[in-house]
Short mmCIF file of C-alpha atoms in Angstrom, two decimals:
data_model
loop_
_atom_site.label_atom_id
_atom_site.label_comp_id
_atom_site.label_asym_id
_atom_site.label_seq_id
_atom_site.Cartn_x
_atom_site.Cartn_y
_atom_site.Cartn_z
CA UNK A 766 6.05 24.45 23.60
CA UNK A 767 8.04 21.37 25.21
CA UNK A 768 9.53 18.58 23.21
CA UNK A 769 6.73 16.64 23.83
CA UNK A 770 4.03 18.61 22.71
CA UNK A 771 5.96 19.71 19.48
CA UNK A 772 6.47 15.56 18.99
CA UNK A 773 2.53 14.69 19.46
CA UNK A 774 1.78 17.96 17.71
CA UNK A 775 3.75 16.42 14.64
CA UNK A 776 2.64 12.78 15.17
CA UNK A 777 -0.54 14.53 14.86
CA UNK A 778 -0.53 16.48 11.45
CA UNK A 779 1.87 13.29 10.02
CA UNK A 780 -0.83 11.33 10.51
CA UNK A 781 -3.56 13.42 8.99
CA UNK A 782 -1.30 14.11 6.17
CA UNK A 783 -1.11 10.48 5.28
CA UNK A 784 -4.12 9.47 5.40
CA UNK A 785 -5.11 12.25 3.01
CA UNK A 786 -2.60 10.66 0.71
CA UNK A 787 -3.45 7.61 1.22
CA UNK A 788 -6.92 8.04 0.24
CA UNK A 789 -5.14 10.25 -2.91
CA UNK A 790 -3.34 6.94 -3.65
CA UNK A 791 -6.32 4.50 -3.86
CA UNK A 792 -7.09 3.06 -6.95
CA UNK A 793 -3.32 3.80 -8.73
CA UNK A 794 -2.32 1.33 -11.61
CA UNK A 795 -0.24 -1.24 -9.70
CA UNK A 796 2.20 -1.15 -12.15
CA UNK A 797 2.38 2.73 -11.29
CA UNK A 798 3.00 1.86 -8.04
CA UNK A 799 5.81 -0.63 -9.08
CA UNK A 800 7.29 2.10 -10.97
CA UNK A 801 7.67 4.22 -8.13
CA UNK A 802 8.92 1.60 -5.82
CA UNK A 803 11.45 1.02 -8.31
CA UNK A 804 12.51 4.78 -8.38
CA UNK A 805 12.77 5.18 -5.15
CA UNK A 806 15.13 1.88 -5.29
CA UNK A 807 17.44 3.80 -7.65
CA UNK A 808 17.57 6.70 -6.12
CA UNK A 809 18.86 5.07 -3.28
CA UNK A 810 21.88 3.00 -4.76
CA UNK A 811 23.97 6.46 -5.23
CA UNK A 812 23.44 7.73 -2.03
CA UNK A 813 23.72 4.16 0.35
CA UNK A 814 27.51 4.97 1.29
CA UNK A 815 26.72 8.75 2.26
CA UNK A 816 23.79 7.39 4.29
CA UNK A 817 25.35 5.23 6.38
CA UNK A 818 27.77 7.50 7.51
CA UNK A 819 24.87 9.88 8.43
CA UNK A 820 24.25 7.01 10.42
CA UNK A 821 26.96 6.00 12.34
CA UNK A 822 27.84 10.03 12.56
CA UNK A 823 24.55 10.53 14.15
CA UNK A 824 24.27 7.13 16.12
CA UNK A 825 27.76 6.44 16.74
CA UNK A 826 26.69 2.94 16.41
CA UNK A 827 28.62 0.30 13.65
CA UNK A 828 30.77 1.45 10.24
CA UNK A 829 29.58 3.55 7.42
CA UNK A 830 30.93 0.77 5.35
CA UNK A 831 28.75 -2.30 6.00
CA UNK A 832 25.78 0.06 6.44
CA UNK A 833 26.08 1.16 2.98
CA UNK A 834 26.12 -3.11 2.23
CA UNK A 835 22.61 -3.00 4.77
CA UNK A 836 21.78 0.09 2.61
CA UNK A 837 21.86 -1.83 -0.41
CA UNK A 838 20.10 -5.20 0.28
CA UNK A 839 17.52 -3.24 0.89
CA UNK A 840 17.35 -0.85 -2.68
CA UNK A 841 18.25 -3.86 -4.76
CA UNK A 842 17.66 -7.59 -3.37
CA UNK A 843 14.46 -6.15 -1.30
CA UNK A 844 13.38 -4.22 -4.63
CA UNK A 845 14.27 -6.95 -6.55
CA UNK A 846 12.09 -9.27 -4.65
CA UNK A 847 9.21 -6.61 -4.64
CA UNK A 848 9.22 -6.58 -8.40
CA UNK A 849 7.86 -10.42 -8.83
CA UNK A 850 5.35 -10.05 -6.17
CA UNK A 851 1.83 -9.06 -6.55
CA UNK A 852 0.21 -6.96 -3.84
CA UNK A 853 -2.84 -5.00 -4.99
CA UNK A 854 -5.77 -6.20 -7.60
CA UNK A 855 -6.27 -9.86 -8.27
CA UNK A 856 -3.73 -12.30 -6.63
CA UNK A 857 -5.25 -15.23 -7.42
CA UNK A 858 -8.26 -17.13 -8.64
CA UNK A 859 -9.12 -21.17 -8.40
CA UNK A 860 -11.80 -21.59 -10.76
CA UNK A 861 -12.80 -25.14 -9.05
CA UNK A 862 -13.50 -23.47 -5.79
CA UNK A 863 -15.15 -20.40 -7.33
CA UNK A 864 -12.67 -18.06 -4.94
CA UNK A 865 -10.42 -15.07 -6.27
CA UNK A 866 -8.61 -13.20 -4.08
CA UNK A 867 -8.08 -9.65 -4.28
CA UNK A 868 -5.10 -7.43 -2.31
CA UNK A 869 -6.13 -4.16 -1.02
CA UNK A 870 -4.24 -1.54 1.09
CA UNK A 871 -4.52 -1.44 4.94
CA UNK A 872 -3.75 2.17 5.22
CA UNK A 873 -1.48 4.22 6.99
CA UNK A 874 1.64 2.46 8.32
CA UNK A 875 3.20 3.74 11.56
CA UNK A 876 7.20 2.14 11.20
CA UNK A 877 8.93 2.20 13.92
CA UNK A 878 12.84 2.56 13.61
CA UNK A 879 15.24 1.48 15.39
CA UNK A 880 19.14 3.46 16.26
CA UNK A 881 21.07 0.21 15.05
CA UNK A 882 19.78 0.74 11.82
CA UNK A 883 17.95 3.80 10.99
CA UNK A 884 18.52 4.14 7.43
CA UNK A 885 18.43 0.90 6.34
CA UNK A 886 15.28 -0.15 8.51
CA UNK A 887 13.66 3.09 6.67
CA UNK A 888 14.34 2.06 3.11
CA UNK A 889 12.58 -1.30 3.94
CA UNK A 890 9.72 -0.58 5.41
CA UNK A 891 8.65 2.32 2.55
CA UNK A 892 9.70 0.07 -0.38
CA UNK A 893 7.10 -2.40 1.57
CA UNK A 894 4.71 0.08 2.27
CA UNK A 895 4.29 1.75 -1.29
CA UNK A 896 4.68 -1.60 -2.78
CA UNK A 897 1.48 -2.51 -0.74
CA UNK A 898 -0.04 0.92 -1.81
CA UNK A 899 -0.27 2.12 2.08
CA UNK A 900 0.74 5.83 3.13
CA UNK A 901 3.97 5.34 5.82
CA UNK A 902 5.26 7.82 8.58
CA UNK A 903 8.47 6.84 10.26
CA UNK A 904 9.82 7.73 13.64
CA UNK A 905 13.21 7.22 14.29
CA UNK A 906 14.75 6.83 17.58
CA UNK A 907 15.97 10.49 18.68
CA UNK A 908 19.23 9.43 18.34
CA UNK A 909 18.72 8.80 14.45
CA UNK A 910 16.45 11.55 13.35
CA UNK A 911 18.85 13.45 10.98
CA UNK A 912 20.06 10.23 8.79
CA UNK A 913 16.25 9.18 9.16
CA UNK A 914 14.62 12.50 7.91
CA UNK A 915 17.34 12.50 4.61
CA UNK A 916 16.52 8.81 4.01
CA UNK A 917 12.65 9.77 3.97
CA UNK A 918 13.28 12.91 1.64
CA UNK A 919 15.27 11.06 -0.76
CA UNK A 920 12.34 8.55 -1.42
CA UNK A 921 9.42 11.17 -0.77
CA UNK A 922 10.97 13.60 -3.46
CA UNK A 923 11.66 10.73 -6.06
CA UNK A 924 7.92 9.21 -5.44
CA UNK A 925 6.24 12.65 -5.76
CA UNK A 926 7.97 13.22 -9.22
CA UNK A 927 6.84 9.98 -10.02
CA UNK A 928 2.99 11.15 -9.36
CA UNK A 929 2.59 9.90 -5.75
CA UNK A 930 0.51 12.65 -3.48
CA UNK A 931 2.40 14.65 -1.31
CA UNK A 932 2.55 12.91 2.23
CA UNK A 933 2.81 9.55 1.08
CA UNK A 934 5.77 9.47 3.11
CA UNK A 935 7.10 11.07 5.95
CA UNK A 936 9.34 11.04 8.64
CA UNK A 937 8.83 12.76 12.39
CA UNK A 938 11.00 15.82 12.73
CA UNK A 939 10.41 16.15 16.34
CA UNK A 940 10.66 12.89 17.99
CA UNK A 941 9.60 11.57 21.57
CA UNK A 942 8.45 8.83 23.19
CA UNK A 943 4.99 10.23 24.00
CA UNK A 944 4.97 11.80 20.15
CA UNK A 945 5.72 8.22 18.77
CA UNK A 946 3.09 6.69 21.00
CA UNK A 947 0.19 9.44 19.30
CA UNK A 948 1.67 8.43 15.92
CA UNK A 949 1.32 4.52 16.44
CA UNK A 950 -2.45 5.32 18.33
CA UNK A 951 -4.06 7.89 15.88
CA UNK A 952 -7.03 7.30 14.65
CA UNK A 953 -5.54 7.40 11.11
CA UNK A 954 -3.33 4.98 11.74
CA UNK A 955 -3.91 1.54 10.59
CA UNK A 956 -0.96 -0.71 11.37
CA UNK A 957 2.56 -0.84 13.56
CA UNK A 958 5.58 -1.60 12.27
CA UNK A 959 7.72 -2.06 15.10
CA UNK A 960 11.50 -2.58 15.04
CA UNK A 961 13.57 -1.69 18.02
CA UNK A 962 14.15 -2.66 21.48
CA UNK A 963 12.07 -4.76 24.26
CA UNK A 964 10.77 -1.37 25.37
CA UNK A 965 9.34 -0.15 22.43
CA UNK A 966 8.07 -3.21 21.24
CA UNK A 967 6.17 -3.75 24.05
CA UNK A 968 4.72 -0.38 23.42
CA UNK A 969 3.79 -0.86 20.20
CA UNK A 970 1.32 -3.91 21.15
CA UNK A 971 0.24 -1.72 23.70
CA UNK A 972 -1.07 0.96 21.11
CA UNK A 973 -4.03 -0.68 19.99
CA UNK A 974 -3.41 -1.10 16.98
CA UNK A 975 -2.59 -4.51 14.78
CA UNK A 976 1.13 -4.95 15.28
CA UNK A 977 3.93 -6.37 13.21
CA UNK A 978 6.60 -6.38 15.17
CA UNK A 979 10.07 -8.50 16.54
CA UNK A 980 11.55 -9.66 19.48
CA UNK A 981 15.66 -9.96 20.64
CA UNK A 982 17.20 -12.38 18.99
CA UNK A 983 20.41 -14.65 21.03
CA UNK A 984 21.28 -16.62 18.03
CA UNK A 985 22.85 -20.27 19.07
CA UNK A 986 25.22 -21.09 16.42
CA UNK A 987 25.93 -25.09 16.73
CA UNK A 988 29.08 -26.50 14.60
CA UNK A 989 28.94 -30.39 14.19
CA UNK A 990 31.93 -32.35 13.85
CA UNK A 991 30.70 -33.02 10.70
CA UNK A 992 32.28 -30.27 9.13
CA UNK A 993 35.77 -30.69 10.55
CA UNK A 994 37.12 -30.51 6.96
CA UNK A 995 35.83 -27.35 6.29
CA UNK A 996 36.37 -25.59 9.37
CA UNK A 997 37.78 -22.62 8.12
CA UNK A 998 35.07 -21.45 6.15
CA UNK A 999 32.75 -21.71 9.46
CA UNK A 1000 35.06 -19.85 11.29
CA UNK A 1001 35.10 -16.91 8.63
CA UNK A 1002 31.44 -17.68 7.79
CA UNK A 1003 30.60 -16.76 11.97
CA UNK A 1004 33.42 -13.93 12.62
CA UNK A 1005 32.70 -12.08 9.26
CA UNK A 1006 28.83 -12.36 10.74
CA UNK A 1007 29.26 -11.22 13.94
CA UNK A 1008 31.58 -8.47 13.39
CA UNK A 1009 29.22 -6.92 10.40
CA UNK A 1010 28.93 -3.50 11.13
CA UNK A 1011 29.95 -4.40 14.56
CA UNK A 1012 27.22 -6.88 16.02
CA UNK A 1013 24.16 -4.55 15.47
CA UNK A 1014 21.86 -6.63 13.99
CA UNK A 1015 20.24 -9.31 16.19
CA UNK A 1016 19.90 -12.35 13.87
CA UNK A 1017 23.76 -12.09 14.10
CA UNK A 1018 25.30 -15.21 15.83
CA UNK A 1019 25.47 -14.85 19.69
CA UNK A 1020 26.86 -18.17 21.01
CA UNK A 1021 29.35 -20.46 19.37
CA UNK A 1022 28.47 -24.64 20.47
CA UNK A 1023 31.17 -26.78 19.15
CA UNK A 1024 31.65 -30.56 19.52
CA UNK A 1025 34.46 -31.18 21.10
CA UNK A 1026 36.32 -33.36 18.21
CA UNK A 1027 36.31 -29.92 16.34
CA UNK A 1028 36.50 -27.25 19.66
CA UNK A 1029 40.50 -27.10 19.17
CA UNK A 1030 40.70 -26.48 15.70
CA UNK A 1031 37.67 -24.29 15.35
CA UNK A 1032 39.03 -21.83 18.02
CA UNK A 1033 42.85 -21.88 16.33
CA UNK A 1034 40.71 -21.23 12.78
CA UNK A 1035 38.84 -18.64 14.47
CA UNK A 1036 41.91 -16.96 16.20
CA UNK A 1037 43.14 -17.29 12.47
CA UNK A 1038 40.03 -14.76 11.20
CA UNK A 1039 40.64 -12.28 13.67
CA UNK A 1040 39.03 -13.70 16.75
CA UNK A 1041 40.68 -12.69 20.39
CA UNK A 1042 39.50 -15.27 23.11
CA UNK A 1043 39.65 -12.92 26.35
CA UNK A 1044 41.02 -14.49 29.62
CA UNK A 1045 37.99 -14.83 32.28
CA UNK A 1046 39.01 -11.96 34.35
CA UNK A 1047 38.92 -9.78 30.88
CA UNK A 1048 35.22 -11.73 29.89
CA UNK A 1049 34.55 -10.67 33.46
CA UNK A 1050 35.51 -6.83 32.53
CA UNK A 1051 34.03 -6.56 29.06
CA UNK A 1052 30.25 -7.76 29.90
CA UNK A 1053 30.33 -5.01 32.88
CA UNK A 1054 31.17 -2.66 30.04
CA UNK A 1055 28.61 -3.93 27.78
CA UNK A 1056 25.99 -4.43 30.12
CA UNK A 1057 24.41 -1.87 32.86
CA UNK A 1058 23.57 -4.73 35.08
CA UNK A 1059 20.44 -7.61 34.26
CA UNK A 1060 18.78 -7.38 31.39
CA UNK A 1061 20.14 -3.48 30.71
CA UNK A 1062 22.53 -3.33 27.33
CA UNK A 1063 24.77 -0.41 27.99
CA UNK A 1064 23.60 1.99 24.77
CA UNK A 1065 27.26 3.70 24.77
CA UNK A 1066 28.62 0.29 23.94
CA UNK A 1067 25.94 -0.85 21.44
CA UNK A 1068 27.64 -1.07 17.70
CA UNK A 1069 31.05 -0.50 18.79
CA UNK A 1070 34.20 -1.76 17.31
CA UNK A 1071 36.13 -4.47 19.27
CA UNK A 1072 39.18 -2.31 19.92
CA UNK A 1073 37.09 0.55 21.70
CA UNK A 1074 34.86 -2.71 23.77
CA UNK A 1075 38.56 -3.39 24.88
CA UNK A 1076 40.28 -0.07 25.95
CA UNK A 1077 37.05 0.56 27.83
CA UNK A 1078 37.38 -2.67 29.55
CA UNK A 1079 40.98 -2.27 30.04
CA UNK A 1080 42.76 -4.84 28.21
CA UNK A 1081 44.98 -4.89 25.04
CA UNK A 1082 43.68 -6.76 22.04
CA UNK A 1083 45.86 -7.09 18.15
CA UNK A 1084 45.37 -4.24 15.71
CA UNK A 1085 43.37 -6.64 13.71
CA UNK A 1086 40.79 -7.71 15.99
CA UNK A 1087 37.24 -8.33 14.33
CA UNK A 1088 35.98 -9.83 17.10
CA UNK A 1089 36.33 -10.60 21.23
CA UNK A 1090 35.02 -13.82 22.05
CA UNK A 1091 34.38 -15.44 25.60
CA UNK A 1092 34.67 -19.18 27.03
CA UNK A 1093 31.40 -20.17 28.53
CA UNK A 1094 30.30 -22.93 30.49
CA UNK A 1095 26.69 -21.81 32.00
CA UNK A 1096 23.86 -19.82 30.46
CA UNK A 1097 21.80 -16.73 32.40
CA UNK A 1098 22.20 -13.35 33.93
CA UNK A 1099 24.84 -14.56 36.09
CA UNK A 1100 26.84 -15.02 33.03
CA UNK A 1101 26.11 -11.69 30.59
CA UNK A 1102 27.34 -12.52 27.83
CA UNK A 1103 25.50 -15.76 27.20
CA UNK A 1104 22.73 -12.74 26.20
CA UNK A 1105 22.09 -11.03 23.18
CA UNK A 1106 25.18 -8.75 22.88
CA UNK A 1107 24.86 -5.98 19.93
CA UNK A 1108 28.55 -5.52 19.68
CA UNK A 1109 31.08 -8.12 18.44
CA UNK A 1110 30.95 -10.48 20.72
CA UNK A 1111 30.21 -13.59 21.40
CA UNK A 1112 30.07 -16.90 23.40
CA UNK A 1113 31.75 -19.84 22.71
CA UNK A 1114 30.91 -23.50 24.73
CA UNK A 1115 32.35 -26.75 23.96
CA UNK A 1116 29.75 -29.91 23.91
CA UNK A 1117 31.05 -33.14 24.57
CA UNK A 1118 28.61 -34.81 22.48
CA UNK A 1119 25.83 -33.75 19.41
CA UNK A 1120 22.83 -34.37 22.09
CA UNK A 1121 24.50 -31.57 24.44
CA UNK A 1122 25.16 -28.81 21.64
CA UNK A 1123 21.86 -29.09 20.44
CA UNK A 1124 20.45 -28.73 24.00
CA UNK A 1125 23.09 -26.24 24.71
CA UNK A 1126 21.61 -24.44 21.97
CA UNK A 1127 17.92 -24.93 23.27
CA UNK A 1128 18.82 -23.43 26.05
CA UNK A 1129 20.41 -20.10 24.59
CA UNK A 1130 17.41 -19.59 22.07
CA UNK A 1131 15.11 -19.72 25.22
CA UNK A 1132 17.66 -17.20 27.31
CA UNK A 1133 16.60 -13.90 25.82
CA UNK A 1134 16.24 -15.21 21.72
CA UNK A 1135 12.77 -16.61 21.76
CA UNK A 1136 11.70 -17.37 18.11
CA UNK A 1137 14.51 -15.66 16.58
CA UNK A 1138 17.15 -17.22 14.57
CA UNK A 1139 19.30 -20.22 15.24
CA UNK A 1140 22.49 -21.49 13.06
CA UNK A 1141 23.69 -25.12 12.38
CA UNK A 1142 26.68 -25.80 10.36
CA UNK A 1143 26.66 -29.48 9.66
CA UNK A 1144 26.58 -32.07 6.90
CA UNK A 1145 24.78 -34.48 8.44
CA UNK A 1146 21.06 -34.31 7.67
CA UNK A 1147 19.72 -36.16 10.68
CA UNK A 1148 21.84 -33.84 12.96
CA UNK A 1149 19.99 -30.76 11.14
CA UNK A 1150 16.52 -32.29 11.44
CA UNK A 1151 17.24 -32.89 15.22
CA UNK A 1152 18.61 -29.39 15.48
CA UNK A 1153 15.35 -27.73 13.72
CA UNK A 1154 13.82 -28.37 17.03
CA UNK A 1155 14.95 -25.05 18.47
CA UNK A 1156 12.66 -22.76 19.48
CA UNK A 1157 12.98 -19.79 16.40
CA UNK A 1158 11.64 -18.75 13.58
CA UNK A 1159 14.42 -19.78 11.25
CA UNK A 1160 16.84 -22.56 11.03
CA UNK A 1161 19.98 -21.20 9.24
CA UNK A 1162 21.98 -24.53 7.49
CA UNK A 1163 25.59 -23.87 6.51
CA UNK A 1164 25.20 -20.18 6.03
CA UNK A 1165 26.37 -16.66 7.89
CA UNK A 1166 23.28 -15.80 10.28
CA UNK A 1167 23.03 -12.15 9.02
CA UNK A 1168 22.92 -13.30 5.29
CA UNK A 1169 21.34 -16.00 6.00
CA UNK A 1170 18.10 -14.82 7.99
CA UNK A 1171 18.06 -11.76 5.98
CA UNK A 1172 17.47 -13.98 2.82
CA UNK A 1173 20.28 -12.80 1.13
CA UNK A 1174 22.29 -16.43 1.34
CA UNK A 1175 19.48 -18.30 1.30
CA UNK A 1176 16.12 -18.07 -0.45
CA UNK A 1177 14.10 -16.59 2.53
CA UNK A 1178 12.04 -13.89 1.71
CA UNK A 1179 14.46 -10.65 1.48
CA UNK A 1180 13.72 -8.37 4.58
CA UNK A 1181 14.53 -6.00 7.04
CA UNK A 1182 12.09 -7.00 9.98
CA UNK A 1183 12.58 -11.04 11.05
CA UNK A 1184 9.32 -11.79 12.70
CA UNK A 1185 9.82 -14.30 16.22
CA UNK A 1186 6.50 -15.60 16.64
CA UNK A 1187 3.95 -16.26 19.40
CA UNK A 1188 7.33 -17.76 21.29
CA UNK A 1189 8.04 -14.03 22.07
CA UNK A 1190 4.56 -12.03 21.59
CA UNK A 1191 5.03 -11.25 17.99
CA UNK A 1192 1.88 -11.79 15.58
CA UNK A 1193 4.32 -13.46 12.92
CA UNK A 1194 7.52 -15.78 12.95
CA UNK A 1195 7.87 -14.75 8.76
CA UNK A 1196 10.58 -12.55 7.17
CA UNK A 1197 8.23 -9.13 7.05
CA UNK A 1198 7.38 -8.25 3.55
CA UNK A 1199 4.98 -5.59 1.74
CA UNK A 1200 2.85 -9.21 1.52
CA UNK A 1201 2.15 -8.60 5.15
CA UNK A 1202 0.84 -5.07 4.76
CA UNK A 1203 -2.29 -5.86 2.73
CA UNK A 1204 -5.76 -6.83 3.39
CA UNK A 1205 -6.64 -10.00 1.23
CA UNK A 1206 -10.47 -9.37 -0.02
CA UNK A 1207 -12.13 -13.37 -1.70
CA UNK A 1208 -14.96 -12.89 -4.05
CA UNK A 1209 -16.34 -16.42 -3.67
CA UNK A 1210 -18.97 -17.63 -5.64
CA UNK A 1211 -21.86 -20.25 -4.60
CA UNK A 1212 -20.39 -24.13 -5.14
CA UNK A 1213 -23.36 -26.11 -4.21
CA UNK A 1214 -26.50 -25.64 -4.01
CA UNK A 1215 -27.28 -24.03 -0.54
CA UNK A 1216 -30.82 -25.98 0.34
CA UNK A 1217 -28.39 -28.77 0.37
CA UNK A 1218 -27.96 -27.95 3.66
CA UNK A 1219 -31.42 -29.44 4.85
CA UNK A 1220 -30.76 -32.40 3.32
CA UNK A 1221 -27.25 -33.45 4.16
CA UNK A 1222 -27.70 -32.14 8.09
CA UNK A 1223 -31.64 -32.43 8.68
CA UNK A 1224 -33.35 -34.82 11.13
#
């Protein structure tokens, strides 16, 4: 049998299997289900460092170190978030409208995951599954099956000995695109979760199935020259965010806009945190390494650390480098790497005055970052209210973009999957959370007499 036919084959029984438990799973005590969302949690903490390098041994893509950190969010600040929230039974009543509202489980989740982060990505989307008392069956990209299927088994084997039915969760062993397509189409399945490139996001909505899923992010970072006395922390705040397990995640910043009363000391602060401004000619050479040609990412040089970016493009870079960073004047295709770059690099224009950088920042969100994430470091509140503008989903005020949109460094929702709206095709612009993954039922009771109807509209 061909890969493909073994891959719908499995999508197949994966998605029989779940629904089964599913249906097994309907009707458990919520706070059951809370204590196996918790256990699976735990059980993740001691492993998070040997996962993520699964991952980047499988991938190739970032460091083991700051996926164990992505590992983590997810099995404490995601499961701590999880515990306060109510999913399933009553979730609220207003006893002056007569209307209660009542969560209930869509079903079987199809998650989509995606190479930058397949470990990570999985130990978000089951938390928010189970939490939300749904069956889920992941498929990983084929280049992230292995780390994928030990991240499932972890969490399956720790939820079954917790009393959740066999098949609650699963991962595809045999992965393809046409065998991901039959998972995310089955009859059994009841919603996408969709995280992962244009490609197979565009897929997903193509399935026919409701969708949750995201859209690039080219993240506009805009630094007033309000903060020139605290320069230094925004030039740590932006490298240390960018170079996090080497640019993969795409509510990193992309593009640096600085006023130009602050340009010359934010670069030297910059320089300072392990930033290497390339020459044009080397810009020129490093986004035909990182890019196949329009709109093509290079996968080889996805997630790679700034020294290897730089031998392939041929230039020498300090031992120290965290990450390469080019001067831009012009934004499009014609210049690469004003795109989304998933490596550690980024942009960096200078804006002669607050109306330009903010507009300079328009203009980046709308070149290939849609509804995504946007940064502003400034203390000026008027500047910030002007800047909130910007086309994306979140506004990010004095804070790292990865911690920041993740809702780790501010008081977003905690999450793995950063919704970008109707501005790119997604259903959602919200931080994804098991809140999203449930069917709200309202009991309403009668409020006025109904024959009032003649009277208040009859002739």
């Amino acid at each position: 049998m061909d890969a493909d036919l073994k891959s719908i084959a499995a999508a197949r029984r994966c998605a029989e299997t779940a629904f089964d438990a599913y249906r097994a799973f309907l009707g458990t005590d919520p706070k059951q289900v809370d204590a196996i969302v918790d256990a699976m949690a735990r059980a993740i903490e001691p492993e998070a460092l040997r996962l993520g390098q699964l991952a980047v041994e499988e991938t190739g893509y970032g460091n083991a170190e700051d996926k164990r950190v992505k590992n983590l969010f997810n099995a404490l600040s995601v499961a701590d978030y999880l515990r306060d929230v109510t999913t399933l039974g009553m979730l609220w009543s207003d006893e002056t409208t007569k209307i209660a509202a009542f969560g209930e489980p869509m079903g079987v989740v199809a998650a989509l995951v995606p190479v930058t982060n397949p470990t990570s990505t999985i130990i978000f989307k089951v938390l928010s599954a189970v939490k939300a008392g749904n069956a889920i069956v992941c498929a990983p990209h084929p280049r992230g099956v292995r780390c994928g299927i030990e991240t499932v088994r972890i969490m399956a084997d720790v939820a079954e000995q917790m009393g959740a039915p066999k098949g609650l969760i699963q991962c595809l062993e045999e992965v393809t695109i046409q065998g991901t397509a039959e998972l995310m189409r089955h009859r059994r399945t009841s919603v996408v979760m969709a995280t992962g490139g244009p490609a197979m996001v565009k897929a997903a909505y193509s399935s026919g199935k409701p969708t949750l899923a995201v859209g690039a992010g080219n993240v506009p970072c805009y630094v007033h020259k309000s903060k020139k006395g605290d320069i230094g922390e925004v030039a740590e705040m932006i490298v240390m965010s960018k170079a996090f397990d080497y640019g993969t995640a795409c509510v990193s910043e992309q593009a640096i806009i600085a006023d130009r009363e602050i340009a010359r000391d934010l670069r030297h602060e910059l320089k300072l945190k392990g930033a290497y401004f390339c020459t044009p000619a080397e810009a020129d050479r490093l986004a035909g390494v990182i890019f196949n040609g329009k709109q093509a990412m290079n996968p080889e040089r996805v997630g790679q650390s700034p020294q290897v970016l730089a031998d392939a493009a041929g230039f020498s870079i300090p031992p120290r480098t965290r990450c390469l960073v080019s001067e831009e004047t012009e934004i499009g295709w014609h210049r690469p790497l004003s795109a989304e770059k998933l490596n550690p690099v980024l942009a960096f224009y200078e804006a002669r005055t607050s109306d330009e950088g903010i507009e300079i920042a328009h203009n980046i969100a709308k070149f290939e970052g849609w509804g995504h994430s946007s940064v502003i470091h400034s203390d000026d509140p008027a500047i910030v209210a002007q800047f909130a503008a910007v086309p994306t989903g979140r506004v990010l005020v004095n804070t790292p973009g990865i911690l920041g949109g993740m809702g780790y460094s501010t008081d977003l929702e905690p999450s793995f999957m950063l919704g970008t709206g109707t501005w790119s095709g997604s259903i959602t612009s919200d931080n994804v959370t098991a809140l999203h993954l449930i069917n709200i039922k309202r009991v309403a009771y009668q409020s006025r007499p109904w024959r009032d109807i003649y009277k208040e509209y009859g002739s």
